[in-house]
Tab-separated table of C-alpha atoms in Angstrom:
chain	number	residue	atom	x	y	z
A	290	UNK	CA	-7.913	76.987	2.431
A	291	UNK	CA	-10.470	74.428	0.963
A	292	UNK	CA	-13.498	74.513	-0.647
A	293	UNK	CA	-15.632	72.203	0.787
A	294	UNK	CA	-19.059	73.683	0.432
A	295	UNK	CA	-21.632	72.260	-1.762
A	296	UNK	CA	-25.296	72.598	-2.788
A	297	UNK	CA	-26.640	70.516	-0.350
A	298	UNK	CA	-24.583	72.006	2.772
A	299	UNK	CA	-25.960	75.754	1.780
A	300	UNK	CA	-29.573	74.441	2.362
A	301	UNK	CA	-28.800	72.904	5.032
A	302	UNK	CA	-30.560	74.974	8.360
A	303	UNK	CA	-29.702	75.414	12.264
A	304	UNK	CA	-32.133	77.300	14.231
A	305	UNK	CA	-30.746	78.695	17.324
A	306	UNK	CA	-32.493	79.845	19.924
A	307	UNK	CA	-31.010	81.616	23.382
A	308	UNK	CA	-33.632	80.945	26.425
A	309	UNK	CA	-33.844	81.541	30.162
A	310	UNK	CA	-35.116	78.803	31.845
A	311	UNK	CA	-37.996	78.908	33.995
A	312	UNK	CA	-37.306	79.659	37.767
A	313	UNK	CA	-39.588	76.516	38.645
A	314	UNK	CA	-40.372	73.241	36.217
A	315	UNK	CA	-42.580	71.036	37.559
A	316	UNK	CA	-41.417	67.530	36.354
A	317	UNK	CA	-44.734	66.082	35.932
A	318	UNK	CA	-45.808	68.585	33.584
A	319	UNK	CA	-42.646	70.314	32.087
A	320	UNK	CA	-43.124	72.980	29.550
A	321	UNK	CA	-43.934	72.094	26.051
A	322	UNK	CA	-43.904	75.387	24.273
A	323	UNK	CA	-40.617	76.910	24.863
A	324	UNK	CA	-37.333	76.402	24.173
A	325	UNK	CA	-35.901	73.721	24.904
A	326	UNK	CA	-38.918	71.862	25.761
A	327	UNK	CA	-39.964	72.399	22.576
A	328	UNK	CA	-36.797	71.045	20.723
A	329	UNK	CA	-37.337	67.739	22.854
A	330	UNK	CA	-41.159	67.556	22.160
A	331	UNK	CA	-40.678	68.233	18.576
A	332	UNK	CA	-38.436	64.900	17.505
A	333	UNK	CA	-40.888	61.861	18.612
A	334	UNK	CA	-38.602	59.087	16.818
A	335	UNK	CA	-34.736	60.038	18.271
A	336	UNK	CA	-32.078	57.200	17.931
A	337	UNK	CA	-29.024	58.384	19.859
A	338	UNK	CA	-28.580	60.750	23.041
A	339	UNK	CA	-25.230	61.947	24.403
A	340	UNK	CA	-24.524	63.953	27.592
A	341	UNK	CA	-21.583	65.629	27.947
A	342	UNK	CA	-20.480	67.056	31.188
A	343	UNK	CA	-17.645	68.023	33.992
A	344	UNK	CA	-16.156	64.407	35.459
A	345	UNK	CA	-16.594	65.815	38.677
A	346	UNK	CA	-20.265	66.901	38.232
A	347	UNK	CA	-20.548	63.387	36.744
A	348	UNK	CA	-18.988	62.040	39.677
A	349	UNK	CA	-21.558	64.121	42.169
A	350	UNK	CA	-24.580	62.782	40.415
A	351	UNK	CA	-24.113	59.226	39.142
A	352	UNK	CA	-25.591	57.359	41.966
A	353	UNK	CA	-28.719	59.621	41.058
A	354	UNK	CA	-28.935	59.303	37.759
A	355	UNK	CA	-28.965	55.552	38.002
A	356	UNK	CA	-31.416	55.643	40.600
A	357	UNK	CA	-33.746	58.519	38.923
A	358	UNK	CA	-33.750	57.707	35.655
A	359	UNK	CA	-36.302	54.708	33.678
A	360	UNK	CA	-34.504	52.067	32.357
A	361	UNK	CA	-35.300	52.149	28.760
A	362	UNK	CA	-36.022	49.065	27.016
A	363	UNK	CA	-37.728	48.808	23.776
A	364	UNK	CA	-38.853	45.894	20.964
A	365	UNK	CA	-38.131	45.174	17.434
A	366	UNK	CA	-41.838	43.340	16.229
A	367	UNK	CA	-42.127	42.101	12.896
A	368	UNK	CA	-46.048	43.656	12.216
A	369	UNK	CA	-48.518	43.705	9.395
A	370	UNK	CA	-50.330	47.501	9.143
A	371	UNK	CA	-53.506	44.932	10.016
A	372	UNK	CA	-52.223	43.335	12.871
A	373	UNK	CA	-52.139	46.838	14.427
A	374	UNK	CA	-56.346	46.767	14.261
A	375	UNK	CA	-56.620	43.444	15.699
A	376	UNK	CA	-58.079	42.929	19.596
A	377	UNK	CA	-55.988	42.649	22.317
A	378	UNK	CA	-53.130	44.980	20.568
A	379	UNK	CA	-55.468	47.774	18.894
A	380	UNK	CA	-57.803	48.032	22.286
A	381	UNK	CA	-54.797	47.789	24.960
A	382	UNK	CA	-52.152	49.664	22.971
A	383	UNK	CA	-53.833	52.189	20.912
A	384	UNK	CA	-57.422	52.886	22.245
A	385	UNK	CA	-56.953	52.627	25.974
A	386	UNK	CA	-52.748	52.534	25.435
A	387	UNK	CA	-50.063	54.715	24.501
A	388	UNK	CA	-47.145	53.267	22.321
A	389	UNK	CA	-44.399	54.577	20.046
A	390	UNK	CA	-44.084	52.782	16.762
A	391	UNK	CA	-42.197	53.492	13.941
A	392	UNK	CA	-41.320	51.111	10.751
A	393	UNK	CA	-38.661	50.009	8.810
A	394	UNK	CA	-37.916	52.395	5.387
A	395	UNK	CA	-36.792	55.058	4.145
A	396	UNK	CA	-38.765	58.393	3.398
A	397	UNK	CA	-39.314	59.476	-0.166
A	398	UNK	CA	-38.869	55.896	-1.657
A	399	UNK	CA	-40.181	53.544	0.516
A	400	UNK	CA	-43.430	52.767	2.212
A	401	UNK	CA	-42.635	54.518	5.578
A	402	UNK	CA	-45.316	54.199	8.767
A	403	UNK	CA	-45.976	55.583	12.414
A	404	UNK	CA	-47.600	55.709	15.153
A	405	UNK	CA	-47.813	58.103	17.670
A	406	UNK	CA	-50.635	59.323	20.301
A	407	UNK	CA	-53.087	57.091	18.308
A	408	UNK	CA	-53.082	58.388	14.996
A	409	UNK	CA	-50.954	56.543	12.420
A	410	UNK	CA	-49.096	57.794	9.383
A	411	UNK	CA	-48.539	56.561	6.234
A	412	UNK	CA	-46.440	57.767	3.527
A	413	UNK	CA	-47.012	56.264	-0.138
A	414	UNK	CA	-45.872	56.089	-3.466
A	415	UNK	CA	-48.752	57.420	-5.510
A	416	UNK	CA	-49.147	53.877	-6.900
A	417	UNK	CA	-50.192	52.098	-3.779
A	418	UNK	CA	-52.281	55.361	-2.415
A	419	UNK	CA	-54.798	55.220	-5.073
A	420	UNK	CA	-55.202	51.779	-5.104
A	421	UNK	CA	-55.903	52.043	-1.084
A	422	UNK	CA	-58.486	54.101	-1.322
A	423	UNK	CA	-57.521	56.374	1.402
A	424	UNK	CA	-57.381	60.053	1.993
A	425	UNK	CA	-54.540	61.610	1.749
A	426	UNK	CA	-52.351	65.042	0.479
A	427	UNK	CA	-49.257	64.868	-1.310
A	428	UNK	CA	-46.203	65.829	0.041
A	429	UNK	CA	-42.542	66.497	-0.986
A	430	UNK	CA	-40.705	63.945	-2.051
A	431	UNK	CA	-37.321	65.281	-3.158
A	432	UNK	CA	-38.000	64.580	-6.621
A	433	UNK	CA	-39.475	66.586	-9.607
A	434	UNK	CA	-40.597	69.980	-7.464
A	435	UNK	CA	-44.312	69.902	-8.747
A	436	UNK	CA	-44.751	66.533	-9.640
A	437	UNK	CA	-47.138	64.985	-7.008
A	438	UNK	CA	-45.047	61.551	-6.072
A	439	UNK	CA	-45.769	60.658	-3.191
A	440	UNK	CA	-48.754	61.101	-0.461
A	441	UNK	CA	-49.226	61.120	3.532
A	442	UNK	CA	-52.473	59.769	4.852
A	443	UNK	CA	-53.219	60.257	8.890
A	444	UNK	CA	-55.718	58.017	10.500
A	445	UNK	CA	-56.812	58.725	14.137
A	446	UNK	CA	-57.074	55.714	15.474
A	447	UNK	CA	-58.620	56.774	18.810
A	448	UNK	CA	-61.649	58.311	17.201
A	449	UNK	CA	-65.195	56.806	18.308
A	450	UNK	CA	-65.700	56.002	14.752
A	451	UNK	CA	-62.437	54.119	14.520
A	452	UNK	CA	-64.617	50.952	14.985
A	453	UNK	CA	-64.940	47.572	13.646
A	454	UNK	CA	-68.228	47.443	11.456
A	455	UNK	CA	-68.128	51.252	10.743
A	456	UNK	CA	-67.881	51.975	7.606
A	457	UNK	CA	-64.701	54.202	7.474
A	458	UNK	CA	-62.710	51.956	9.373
A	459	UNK	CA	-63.710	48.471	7.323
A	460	UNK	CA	-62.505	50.819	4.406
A	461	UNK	CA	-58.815	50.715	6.606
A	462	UNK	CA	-58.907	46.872	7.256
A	463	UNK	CA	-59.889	46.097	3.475
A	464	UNK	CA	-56.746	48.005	2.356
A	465	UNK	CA	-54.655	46.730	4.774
A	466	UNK	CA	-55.113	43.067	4.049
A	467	UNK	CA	-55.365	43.540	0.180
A	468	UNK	CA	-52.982	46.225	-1.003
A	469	UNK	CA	-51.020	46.823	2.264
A	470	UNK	CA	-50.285	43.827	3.374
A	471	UNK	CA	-46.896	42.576	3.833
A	472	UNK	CA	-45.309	42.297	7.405
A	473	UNK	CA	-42.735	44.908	8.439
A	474	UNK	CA	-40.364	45.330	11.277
A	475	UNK	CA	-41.142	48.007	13.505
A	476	UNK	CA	-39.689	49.712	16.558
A	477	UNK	CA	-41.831	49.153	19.477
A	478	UNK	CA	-42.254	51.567	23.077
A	479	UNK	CA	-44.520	51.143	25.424
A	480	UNK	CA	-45.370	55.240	27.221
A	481	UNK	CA	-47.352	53.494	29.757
A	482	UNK	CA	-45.627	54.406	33.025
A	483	UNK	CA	-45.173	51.166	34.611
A	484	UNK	CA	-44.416	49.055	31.757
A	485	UNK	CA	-40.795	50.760	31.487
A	486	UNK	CA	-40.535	50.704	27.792
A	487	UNK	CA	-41.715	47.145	27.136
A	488	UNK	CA	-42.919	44.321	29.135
A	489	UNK	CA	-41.282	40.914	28.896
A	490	UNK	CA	-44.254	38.797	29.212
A	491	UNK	CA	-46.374	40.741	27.328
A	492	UNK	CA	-49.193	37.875	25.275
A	493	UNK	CA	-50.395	40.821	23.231
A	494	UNK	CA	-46.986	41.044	21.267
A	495	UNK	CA	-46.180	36.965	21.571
A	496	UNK	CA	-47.091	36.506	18.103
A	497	UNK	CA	-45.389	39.197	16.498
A	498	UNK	CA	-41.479	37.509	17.103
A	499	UNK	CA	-40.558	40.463	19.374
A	500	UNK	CA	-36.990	41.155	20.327
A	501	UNK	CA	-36.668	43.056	23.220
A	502	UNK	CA	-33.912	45.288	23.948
A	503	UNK	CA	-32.031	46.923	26.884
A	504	UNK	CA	-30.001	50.300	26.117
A	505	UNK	CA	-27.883	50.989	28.229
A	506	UNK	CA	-25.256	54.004	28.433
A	507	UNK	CA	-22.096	54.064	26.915
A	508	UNK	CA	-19.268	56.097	28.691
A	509	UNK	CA	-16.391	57.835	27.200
A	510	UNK	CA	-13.649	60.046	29.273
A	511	UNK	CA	-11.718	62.629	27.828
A	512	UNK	CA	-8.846	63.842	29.398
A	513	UNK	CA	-7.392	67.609	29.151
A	514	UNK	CA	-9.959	68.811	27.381
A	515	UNK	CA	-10.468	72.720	27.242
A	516	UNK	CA	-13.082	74.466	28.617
A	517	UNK	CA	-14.412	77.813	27.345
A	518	UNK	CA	-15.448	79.796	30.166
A	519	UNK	CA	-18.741	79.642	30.653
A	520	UNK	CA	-19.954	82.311	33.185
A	521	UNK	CA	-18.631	85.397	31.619
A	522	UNK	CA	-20.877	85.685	28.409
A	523	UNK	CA	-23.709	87.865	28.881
A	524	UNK	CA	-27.263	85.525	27.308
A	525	UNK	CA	-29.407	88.616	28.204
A	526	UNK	CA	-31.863	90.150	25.433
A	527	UNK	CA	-29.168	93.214	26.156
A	528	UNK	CA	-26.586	91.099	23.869
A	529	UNK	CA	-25.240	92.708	20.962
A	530	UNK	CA	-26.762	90.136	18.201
A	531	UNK	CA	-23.725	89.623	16.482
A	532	UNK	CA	-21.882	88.933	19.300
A	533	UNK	CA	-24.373	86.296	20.586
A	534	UNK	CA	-24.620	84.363	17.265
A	535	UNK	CA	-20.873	84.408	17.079
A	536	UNK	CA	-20.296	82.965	20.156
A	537	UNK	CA	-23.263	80.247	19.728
A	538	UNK	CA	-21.560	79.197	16.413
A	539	UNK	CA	-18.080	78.590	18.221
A	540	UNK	CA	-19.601	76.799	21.158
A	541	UNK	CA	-21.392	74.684	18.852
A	542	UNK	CA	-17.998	73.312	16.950
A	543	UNK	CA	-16.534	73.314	20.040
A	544	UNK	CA	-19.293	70.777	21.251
A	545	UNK	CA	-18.965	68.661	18.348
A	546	UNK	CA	-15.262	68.593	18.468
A	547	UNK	CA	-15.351	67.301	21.929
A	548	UNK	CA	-17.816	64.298	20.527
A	549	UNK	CA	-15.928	63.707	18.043
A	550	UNK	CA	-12.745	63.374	20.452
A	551	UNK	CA	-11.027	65.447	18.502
A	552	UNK	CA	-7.471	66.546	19.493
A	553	UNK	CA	-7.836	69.838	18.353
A	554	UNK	CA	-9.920	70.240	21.926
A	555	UNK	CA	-7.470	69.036	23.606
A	556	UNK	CA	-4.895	71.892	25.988
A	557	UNK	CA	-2.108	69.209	25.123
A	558	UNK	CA	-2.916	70.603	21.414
A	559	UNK	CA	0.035	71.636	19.470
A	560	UNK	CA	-0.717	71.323	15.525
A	561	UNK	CA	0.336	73.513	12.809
A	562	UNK	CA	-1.770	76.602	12.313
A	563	UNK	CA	-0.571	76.119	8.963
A	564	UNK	CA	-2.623	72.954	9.026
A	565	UNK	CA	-5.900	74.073	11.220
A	566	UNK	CA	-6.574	77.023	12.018
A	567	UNK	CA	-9.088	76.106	14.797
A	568	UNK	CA	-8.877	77.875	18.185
A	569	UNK	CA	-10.847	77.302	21.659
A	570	UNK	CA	-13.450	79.708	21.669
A	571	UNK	CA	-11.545	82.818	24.748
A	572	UNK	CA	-9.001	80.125	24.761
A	573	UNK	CA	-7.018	82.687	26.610
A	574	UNK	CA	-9.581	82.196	29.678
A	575	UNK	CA	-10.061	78.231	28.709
A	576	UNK	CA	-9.476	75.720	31.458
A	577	UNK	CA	-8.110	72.017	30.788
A	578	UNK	CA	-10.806	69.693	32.742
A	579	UNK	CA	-11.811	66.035	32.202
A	580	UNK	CA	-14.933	65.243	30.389
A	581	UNK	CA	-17.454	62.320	30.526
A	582	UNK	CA	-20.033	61.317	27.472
A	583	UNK	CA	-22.661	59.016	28.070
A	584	UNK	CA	-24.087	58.122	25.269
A	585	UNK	CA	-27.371	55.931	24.623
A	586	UNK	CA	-28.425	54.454	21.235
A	587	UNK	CA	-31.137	52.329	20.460
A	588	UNK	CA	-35.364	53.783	20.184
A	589	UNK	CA	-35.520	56.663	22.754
A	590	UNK	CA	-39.178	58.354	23.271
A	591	UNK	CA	-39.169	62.063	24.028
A	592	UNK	CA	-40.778	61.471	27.395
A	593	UNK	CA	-37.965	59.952	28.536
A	594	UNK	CA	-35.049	62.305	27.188
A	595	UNK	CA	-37.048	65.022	28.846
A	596	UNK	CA	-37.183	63.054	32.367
A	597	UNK	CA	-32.662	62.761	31.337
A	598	UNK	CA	-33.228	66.877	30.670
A	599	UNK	CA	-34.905	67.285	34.121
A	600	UNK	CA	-32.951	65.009	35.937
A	601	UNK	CA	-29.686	66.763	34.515
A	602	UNK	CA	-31.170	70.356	35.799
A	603	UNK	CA	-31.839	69.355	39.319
A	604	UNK	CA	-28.866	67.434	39.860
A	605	UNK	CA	-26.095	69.396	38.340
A	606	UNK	CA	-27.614	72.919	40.552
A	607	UNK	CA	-26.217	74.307	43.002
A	608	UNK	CA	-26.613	72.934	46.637
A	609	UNK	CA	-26.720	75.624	49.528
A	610	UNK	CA	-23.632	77.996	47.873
A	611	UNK	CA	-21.541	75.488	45.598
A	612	UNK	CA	-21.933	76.545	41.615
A	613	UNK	CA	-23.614	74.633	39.715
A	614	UNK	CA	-22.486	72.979	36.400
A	615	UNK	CA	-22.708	73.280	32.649
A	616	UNK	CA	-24.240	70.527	30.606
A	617	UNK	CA	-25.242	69.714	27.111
A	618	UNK	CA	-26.657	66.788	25.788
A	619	UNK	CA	-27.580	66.310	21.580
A	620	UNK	CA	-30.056	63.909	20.152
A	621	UNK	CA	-29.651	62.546	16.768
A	622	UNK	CA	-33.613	61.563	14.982
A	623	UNK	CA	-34.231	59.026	13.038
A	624	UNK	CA	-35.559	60.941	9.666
A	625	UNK	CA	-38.872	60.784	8.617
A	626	UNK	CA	-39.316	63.327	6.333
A	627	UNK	CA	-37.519	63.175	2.644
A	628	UNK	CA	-37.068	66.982	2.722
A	629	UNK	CA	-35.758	69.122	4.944
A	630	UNK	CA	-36.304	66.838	7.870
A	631	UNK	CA	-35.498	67.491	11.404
A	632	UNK	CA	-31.914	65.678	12.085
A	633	UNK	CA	-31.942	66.448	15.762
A	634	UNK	CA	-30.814	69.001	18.527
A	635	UNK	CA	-28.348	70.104	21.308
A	636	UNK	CA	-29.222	71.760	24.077
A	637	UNK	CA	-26.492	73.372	26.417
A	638	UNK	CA	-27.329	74.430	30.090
A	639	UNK	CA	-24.979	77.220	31.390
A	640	UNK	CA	-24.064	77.669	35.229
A	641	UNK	CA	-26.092	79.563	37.367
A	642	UNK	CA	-25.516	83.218	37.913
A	643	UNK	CA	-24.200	84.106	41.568
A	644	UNK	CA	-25.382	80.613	42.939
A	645	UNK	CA	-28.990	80.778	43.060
A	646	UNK	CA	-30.727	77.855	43.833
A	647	UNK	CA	-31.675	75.017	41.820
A	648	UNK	CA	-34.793	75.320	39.340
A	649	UNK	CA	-36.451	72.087	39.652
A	650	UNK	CA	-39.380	71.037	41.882
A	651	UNK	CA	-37.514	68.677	44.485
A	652	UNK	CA	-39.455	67.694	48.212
A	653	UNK	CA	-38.688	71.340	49.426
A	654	UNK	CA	-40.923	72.968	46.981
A	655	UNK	CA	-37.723	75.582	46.593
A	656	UNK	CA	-37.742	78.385	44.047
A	657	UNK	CA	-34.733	80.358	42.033
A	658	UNK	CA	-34.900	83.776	41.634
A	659	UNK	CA	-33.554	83.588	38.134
A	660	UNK	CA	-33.530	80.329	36.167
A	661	UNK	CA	-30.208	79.504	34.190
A	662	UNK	CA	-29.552	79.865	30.873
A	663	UNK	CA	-29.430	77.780	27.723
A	664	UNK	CA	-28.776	77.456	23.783
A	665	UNK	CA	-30.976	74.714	21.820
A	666	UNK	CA	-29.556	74.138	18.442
A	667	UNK	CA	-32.177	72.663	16.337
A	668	UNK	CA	-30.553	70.809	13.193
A	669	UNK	CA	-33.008	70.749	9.745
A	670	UNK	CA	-31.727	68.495	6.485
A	671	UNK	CA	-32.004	68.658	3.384
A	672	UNK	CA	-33.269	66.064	0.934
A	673	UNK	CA	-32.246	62.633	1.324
A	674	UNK	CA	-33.334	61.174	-1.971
């Protein structure tokens, strides 16, 4: 009816990938590899996670998710790239440490930093990198296609040389008090397991005016909304191709349009066909049901949307012979790439086939037969410049 494509939409990419999940995840040391795991590994720097889900399952498994799941808490530091080499912060955070950091910017026209595992990032006009001094390699900018703009220089911090009086990393402090100098604000999470994102009374990060942060969930009910059945569709490698993208594609808008609260979802529905043509995907065999979204915004580290992932799998299995639930939570990234960066993913979790037991390590040490199965939607831009 409209026309509503344009050049930047047709380069735009989804990468969909159907997976069986293993029979047994060990939550201490999850997959990394395979879809989904993957998906979650692969964003470092998310800003926004919703979980959509049943508002009975919900119901089941709030008491555990409250008492399961980290509190997150995070800080907004206002940081000079040499205050990061100083004592107390560069030996407790990076060398012995583990922290998330990520600046204020935007990719392809500002100076844009990182910091993750240790080795920082830098991206730079081509002005300020060859006044640095450092190493680098150009990268895409979103600008003239050959024309070498801007530049990305990684620094492993944790490397034996990475010393004060060595000569490769005086070269680092004299550029970062003379051309790199001015004080940013950053986003600041602590991975160290007991320090549950950030600790208050922290002296290391005193001086740097931090503003700590509690995110908490936000939750959202939606009434009547229908359900495409879940159970019936066959996510074997037997699946006609065709027929499994289709139905991917239509669960995917039909996930969104539930986020969006849209009433096109809802069984109430009545509007014109004349005016949208959208249907439930087998609305024939769609169920009305009540939904919740929780939904958590703020600096969210992949370890801790994979312990939400895990958590999710265990509790929403089936006990003894009850059938276990469909999920699907989406995380939104903050972009650090000026071309064809990764936006984000969604990850649904179908039922269990026949009631087989849950797939996560719990006390019991129990084992599925099968694992369930799952669709991770992995969302790539295009240039933001």
């Amino acid at each position: 009816m409209f026309d509503l494509e344009d050049d930047a939409s047709r380069r735009e990419k989804c990468y969909t990938a159907v997976a069986q999940l293993p029979s047994f995840i060990d939550s201490k040391q999850p997959p990394m590899k395979k879809s989904p795991f993957s998906a979650i590994w692969g964003h470092p720097f998310v800003h926004t996670v919703e979980v959509i889900l049943p508002e009975a399952t919900y119901k089941t498994i709030e008491s555990s998710l409250d008492t399961k799941l980290p509190k997150l808490r995070y800080a907004r530091v206002f940081m000079s790239l040499s205050s990061l080499l100083e004592g107390d912060f560069f030996n407790a955070y990076i060398k012995s440490g583990n922290i998330l950091m990520i600046s204020e910017g935007r990719p392809g026209s500002d100076n844009v930093f990182t910091l993750r595992d240790g080795i920082l990032k830098l991206e730079l006009g081509k002005e300020i990198f060859e006044r640095t001094g450092l190493t680098g390699r150009p990268i895409r900018s979103g600008g003239r296609k050959h024309a070498k703009e801007r530049y990305l220089v990684e620094i492993n911090l944790r490397l034996p040389s990475m010393l004060h009086g060595k000569k490769g990393f005086e070269k680092l402090v004299w550029a970062f008090k003379n051309v790199l100098n001015h004080t940013v604000a950053w986003l600041f999470y602590d991975l160290a397991s007991a320090s549950s994102g950030i600790s208050s009374d922290d002296p290391s990060l005193k001086g740097n005016h931090p503003h700590i942060i509690d995110c908490e969930p936000v939750r959202t009910e939606y009434r009547d909304i229908l359900v495409p059945p879940f159970k019936g569709m066959n996510m074997t490698e037997t699946a006609p191709e065709q027929e499994l993208k289709d139905y991917c594609d239509e669960i995917s808008e039909w996930l969104g349009m539930v986020a969006l609260g849209s009433p096109r979802a809802l069984a109430s529905d009545d509007v014109d066909p004349y005016l949208c043509r959208y249907s439930i995907p087998n609305v024939d065999e769609a169920k009305p049901s009540d939904i919740v979204s929780l939904r958590w915004h703020g600096f969210l580290p992949p370890k801790w949307i994979m312990e939400l992932f895990l958590t999710l799998l265990q509790d929403t299995s089936p006990k003894d012979l009850e059938a276990s639930s469909w999920f699907a939570f989406s995380a939104s990234a903050l972009g650090r790439e000026a071309v064809e960066g990764k936006d984000g993913y969604t990850v649904l979790t179908f039922p269990s086939v026949g009631g087989t037991n849950n797939n996560v390590q719990k006390s019991s040490g129990t084992r599925s037969e099968v694992g369930r199965s799952c669709v991770s939607w992995e969302y790539v831009g295009v240039s933001i410049v």
